[in-house]
CSV table of N, CA and C in Angstrom, one decimal:
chain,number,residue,atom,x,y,z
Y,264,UNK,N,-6.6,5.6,-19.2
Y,264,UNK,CA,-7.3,4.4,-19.3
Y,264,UNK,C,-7.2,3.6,-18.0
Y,265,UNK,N,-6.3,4.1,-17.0
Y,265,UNK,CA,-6.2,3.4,-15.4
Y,265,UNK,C,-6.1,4.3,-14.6
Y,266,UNK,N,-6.7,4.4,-13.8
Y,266,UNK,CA,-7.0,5.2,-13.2
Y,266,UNK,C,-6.5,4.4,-11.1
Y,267,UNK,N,-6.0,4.8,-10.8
Y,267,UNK,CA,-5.7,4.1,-9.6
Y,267,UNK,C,-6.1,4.3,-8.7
Y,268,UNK,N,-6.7,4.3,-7.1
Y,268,UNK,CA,-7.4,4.7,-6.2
Y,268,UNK,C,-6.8,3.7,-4.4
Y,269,UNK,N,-7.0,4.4,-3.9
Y,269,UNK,CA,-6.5,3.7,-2.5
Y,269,UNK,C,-5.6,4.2,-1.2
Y,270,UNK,N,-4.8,4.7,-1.8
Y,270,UNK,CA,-3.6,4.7,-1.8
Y,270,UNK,C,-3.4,5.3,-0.6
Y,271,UNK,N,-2.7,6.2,0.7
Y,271,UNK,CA,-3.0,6.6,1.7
Y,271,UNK,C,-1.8,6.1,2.6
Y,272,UNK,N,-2.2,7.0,4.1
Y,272,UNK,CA,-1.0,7.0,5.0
Y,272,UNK,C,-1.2,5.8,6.2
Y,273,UNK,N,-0.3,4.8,6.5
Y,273,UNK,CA,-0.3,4.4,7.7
Y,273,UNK,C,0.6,4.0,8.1
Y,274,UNK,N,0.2,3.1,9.7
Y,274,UNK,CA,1.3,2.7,10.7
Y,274,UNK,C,1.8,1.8,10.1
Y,275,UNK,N,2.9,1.1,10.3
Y,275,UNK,CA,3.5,0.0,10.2
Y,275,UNK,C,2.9,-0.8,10.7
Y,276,UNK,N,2.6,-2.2,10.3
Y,276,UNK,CA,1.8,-3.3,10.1
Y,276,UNK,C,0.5,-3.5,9.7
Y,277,UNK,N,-0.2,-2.4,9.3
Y,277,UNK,CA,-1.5,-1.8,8.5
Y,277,UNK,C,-1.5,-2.4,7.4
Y,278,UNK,N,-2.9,-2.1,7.0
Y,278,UNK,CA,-2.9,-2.3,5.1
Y,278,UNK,C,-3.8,-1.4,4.8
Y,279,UNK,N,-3.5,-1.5,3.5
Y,279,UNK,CA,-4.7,-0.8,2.3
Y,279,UNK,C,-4.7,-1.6,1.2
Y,280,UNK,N,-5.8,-1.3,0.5
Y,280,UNK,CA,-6.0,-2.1,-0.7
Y,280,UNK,C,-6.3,-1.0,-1.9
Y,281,UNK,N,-5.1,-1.3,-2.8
Y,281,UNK,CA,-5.2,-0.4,-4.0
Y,281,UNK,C,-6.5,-0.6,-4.6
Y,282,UNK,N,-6.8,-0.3,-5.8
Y,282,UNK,CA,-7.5,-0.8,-7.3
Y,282,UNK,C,-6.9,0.3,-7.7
Y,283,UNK,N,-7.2,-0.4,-9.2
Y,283,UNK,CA,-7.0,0.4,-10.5
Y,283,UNK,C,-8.1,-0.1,-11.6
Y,284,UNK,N,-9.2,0.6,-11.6
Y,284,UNK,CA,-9.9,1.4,-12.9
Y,284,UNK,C,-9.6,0.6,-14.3
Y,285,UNK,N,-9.6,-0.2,-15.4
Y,285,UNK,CA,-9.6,0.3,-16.3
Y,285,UNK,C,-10.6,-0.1,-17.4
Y,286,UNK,N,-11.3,0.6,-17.3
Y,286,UNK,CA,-12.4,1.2,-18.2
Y,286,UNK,C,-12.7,0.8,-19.2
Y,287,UNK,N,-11.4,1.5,-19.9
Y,287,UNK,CA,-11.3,2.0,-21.2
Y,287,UNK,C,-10.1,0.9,-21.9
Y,288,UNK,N,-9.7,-0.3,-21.2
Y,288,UNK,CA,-8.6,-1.7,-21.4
Y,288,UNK,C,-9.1,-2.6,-21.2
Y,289,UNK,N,-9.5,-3.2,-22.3
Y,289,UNK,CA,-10.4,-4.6,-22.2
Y,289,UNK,C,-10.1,-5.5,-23.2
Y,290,UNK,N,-8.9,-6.2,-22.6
Y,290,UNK,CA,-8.2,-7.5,-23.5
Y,290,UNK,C,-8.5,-8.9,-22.7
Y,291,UNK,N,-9.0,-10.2,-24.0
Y,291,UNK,CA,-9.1,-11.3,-23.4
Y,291,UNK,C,-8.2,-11.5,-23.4
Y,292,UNK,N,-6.6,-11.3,-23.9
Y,292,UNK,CA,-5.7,-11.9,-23.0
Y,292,UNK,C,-4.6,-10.6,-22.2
Y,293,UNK,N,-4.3,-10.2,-21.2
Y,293,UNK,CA,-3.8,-9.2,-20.3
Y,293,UNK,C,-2.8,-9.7,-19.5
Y,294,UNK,N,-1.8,-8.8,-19.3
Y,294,UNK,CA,-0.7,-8.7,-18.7
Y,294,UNK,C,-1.3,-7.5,-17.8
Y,295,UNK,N,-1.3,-7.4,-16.4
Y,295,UNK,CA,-1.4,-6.3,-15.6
Y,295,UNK,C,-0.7,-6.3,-14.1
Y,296,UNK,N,-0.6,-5.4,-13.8
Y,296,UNK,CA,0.4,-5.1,-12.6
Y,296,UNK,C,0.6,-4.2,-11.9
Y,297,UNK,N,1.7,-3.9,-10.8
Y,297,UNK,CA,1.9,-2.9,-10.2
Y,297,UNK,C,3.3,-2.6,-10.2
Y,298,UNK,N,3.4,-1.2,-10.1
Y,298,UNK,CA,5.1,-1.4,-10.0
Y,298,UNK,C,5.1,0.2,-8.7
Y,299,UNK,N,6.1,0.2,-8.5
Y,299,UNK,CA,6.4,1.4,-7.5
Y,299,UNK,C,7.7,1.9,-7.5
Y,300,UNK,N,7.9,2.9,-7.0
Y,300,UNK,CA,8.7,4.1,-7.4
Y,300,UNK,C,9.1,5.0,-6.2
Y,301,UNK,N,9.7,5.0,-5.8
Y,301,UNK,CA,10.6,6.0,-4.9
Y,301,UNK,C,11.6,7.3,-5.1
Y,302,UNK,N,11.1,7.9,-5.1
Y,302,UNK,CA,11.7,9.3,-5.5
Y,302,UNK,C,13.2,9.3,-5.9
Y,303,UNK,N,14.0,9.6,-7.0
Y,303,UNK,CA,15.2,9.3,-6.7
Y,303,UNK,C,15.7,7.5,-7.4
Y,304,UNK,N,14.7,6.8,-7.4
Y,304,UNK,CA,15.5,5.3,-7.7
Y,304,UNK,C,14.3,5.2,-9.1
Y,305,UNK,N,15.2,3.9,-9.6
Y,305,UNK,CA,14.0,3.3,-10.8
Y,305,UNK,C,12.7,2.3,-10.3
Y,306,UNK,N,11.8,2.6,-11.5
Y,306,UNK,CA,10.8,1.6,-11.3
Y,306,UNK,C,10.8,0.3,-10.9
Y,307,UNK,N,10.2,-0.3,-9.7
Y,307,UNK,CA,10.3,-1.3,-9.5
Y,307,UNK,C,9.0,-2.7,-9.7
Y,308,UNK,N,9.1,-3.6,-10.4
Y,308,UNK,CA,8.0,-4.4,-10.4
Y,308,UNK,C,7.2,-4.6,-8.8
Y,309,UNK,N,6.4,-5.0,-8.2
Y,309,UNK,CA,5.6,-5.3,-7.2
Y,309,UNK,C,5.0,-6.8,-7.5
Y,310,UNK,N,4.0,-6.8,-8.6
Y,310,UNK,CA,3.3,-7.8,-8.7
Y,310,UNK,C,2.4,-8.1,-10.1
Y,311,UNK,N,2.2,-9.2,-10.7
Y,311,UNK,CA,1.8,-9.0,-12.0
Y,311,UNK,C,0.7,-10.1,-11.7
Y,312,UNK,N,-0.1,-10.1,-12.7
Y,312,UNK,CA,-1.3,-10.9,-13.0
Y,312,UNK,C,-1.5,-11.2,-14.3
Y,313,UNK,N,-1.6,-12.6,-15.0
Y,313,UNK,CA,-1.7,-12.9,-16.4
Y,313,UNK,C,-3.1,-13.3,-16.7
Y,314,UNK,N,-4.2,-13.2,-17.4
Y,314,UNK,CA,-5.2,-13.7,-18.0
Y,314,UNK,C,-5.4,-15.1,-18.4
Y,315,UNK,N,-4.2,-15.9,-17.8
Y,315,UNK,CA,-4.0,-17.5,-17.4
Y,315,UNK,C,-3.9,-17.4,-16.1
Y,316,UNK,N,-3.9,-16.7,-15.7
Y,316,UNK,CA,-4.1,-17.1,-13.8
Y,316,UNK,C,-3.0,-16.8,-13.3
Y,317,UNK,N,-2.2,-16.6,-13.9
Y,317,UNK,CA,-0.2,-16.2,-13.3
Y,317,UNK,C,-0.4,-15.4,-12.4
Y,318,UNK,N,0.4,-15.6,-11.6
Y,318,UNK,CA,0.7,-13.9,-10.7
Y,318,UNK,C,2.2,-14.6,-10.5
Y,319,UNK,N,2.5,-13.7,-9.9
Y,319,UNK,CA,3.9,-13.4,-9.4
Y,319,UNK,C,4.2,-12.0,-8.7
Y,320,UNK,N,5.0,-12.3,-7.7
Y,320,UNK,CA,5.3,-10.9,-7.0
Y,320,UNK,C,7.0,-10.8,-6.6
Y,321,UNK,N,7.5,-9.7,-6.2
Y,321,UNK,CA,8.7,-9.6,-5.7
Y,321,UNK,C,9.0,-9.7,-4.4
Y,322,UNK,N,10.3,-10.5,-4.6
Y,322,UNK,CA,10.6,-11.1,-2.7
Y,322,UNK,C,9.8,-10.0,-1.9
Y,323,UNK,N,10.1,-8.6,-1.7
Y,323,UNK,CA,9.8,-7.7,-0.6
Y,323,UNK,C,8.5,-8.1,-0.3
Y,324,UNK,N,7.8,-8.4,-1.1
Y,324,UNK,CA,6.5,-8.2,-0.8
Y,324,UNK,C,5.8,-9.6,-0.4
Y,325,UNK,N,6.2,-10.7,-0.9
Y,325,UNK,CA,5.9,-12.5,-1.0
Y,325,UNK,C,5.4,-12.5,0.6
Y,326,UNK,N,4.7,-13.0,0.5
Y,326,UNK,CA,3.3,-13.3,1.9
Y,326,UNK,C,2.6,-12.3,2.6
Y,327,UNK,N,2.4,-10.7,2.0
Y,327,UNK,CA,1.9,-9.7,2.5
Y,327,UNK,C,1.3,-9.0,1.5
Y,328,UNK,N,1.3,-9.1,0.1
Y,328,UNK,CA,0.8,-8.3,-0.8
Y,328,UNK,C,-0.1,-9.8,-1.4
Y,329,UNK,N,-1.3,-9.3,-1.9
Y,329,UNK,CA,-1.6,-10.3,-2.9
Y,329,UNK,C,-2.7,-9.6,-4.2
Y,330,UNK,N,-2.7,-9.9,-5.6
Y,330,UNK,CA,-2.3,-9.3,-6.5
Y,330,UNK,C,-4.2,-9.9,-7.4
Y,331,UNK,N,-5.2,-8.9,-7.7
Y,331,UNK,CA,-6.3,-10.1,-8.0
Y,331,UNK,C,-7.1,-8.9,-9.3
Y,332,UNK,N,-7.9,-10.1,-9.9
Y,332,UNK,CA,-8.7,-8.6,-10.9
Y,332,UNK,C,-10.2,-9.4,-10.8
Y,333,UNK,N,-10.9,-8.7,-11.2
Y,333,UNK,CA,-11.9,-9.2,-10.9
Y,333,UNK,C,-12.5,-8.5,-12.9
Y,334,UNK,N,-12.7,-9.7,-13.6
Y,334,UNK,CA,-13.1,-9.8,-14.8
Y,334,UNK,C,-14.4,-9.2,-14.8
Y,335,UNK,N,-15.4,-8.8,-14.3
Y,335,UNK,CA,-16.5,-8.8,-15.2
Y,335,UNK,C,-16.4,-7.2,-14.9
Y,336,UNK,N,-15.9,-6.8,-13.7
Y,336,UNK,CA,-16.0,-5.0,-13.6
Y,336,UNK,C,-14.7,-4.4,-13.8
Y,337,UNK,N,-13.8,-5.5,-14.5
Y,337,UNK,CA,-12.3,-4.9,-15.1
Y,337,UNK,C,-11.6,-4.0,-13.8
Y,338,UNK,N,-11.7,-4.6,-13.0
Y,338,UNK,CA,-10.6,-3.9,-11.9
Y,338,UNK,C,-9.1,-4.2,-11.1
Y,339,UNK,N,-8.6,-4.1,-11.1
Y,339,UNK,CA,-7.2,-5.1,-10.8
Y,339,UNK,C,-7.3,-4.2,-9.0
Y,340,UNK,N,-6.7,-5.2,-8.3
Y,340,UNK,CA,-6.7,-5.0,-6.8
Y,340,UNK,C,-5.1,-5.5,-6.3
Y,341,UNK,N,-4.5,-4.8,-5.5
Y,341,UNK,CA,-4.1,-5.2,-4.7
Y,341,UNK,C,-4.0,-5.0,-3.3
Y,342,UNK,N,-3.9,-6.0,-2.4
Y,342,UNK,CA,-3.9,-5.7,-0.7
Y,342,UNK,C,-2.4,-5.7,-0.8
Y,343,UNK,N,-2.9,-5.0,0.5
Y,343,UNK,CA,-1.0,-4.9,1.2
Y,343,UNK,C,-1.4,-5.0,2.3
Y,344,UNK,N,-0.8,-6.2,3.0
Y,344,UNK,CA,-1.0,-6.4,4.8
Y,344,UNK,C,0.3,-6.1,5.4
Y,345,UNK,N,0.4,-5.9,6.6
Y,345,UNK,CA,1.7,-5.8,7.2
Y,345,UNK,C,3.0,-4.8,6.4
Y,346,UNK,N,2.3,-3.9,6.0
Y,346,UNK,CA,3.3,-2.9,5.2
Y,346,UNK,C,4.5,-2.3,6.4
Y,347,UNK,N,5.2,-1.9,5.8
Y,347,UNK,CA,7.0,-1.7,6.6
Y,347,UNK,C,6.9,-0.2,5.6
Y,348,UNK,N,7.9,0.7,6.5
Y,348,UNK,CA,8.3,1.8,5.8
Y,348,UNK,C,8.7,2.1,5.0
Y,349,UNK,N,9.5,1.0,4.2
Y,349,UNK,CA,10.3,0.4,3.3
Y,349,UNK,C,8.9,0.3,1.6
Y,350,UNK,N,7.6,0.1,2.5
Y,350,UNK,CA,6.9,-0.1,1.2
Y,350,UNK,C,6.6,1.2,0.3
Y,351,UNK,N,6.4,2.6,1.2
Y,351,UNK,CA,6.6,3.2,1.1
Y,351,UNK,C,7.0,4.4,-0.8
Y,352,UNK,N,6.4,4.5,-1.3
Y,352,UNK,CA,6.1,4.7,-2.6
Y,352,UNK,C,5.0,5.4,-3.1
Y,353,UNK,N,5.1,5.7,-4.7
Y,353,UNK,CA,4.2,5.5,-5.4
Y,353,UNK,C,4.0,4.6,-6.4
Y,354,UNK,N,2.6,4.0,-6.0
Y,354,UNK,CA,1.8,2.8,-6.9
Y,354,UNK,C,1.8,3.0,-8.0
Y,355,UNK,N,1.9,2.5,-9.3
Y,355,UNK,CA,1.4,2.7,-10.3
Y,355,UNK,C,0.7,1.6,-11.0
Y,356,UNK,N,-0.1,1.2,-11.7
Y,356,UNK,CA,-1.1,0.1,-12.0
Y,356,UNK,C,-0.1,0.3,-13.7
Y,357,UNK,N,0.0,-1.5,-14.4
Y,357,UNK,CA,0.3,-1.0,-15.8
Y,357,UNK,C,-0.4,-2.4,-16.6
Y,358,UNK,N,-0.6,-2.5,-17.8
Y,358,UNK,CA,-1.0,-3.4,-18.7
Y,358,UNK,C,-0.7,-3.6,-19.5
Y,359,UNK,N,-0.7,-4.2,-20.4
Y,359,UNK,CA,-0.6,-4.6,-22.1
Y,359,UNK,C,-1.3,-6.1,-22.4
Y,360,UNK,N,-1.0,-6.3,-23.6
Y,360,UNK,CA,-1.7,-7.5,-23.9
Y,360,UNK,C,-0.1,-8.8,-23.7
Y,361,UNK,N,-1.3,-10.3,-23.7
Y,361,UNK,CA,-0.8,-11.0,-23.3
Y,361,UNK,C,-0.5,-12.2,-23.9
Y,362,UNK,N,0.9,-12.8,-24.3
Y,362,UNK,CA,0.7,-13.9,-25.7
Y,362,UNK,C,1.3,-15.0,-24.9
Y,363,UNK,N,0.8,-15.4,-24.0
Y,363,UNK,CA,1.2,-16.4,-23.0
Y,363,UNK,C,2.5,-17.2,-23.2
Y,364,UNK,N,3.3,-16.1,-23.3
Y,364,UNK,CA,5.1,-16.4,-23.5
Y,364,UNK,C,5.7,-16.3,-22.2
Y,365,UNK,N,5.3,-16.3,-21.1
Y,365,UNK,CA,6.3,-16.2,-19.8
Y,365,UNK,C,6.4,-15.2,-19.7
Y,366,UNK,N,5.8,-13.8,-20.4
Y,366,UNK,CA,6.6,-12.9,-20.3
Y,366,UNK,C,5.9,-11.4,-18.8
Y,367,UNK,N,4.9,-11.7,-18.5
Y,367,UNK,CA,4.5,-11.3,-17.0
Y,367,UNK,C,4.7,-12.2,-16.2
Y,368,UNK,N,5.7,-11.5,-15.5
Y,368,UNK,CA,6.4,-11.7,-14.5
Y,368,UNK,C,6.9,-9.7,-13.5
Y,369,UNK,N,6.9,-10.5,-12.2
Y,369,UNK,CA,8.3,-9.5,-12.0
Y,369,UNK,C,9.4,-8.8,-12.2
Y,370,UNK,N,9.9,-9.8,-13.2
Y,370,UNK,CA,11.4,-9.6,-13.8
Y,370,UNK,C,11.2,-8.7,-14.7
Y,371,UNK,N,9.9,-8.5,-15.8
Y,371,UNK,CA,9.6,-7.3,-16.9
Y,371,UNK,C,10.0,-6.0,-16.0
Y,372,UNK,N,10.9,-5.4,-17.3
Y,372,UNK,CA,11.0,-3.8,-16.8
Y,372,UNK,C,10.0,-3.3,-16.8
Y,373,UNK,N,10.0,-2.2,-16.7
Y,373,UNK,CA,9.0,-1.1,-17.1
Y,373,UNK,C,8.2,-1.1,-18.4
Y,374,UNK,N,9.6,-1.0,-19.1
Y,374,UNK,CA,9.3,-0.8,-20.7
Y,374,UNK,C,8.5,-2.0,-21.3
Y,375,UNK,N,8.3,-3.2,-20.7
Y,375,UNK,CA,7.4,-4.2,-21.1
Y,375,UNK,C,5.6,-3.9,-20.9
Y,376,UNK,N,5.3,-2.7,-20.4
Y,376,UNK,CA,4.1,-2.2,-20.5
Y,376,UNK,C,3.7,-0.8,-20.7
Y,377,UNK,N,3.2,-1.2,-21.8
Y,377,UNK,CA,2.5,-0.1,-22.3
Y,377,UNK,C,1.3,1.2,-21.7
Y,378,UNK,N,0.5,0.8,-20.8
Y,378,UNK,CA,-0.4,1.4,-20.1
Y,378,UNK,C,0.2,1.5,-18.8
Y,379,UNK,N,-0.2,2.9,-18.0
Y,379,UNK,CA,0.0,3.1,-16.7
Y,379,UNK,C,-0.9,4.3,-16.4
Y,380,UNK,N,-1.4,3.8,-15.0
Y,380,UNK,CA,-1.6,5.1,-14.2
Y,380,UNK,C,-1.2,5.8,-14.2
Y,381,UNK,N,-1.9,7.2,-13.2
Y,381,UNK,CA,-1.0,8.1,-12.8
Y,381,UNK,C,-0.4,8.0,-11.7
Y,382,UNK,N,-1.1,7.3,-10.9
Y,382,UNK,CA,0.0,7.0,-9.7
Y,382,UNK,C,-0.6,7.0,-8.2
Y,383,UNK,N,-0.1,6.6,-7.6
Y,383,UNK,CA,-1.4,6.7,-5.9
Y,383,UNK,C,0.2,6.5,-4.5
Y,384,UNK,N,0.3,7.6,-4.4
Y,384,UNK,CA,0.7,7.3,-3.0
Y,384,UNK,C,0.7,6.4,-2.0
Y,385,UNK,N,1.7,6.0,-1.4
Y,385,UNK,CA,1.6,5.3,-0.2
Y,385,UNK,C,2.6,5.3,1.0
Y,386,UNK,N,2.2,5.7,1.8
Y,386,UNK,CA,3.2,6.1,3.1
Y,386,UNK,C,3.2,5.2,4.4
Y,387,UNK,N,4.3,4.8,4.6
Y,387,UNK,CA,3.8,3.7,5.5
Y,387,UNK,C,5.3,4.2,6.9
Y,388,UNK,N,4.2,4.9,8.2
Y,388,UNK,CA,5.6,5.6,8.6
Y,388,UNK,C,5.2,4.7,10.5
């Protein structure tokens, strides 16, 4: 149902801009996000987005990543400007629904969403 796209190699201080697809997930109220993964460690949040307007992101990324969806063609985006080697991962886009309890944020594990991509590379050397 997410399908993720973007994803790719660059220098240090570059960007790309993810999206993620989803099609086939169409809730009026949504929790959606990104989290990333490095070979070897656990999932890490990146950035979330609430169907009240929330976003939030993780220190690493706070004034270089910004986190957007665009409602009518159901696509969730994120840019990354000024990426470091360090950003370095794989993307994964996730969702669930959303009961306007605080609960999309950064701080949600993993296990607080139900939907995910497959995943999109990112190399930042």
């Amino acid at each position: 149902q997410l399908v993720e796209s973007g994803g790719g190699s660059v220098k240090a201080g570059g960007s790309l801009n993810l999206s993620c697809t989803a099609s086939n997930y169409i809730r009026s109220r949504y929790c959606m996000g990104w989290f990333r993964q490095v070979s070897g460690k656990e999932r890490e949040a990146v950035a979330t987005i609430d169907s009240d307007g929330g976003t939030s992101y993780a220190d690493p990324v706070k004034g270089r990543f910004t986190i957007s969806k665009d409602n009518v063609r159901n696509i969730l985006y994120l840019a990354m400007n000024d990426l470091k080697p360090g950003d370095t991962a794989i993307y994964y886009c996730v969702a669930d629904v959303y009961f306007g309890d605080g609960t999309c944020t950064v701080r949600a594990g993993p296990g607080r969403f139900t939907y995910w991509g497959q995943g999109t590379q990112v190399t930042v050397s």
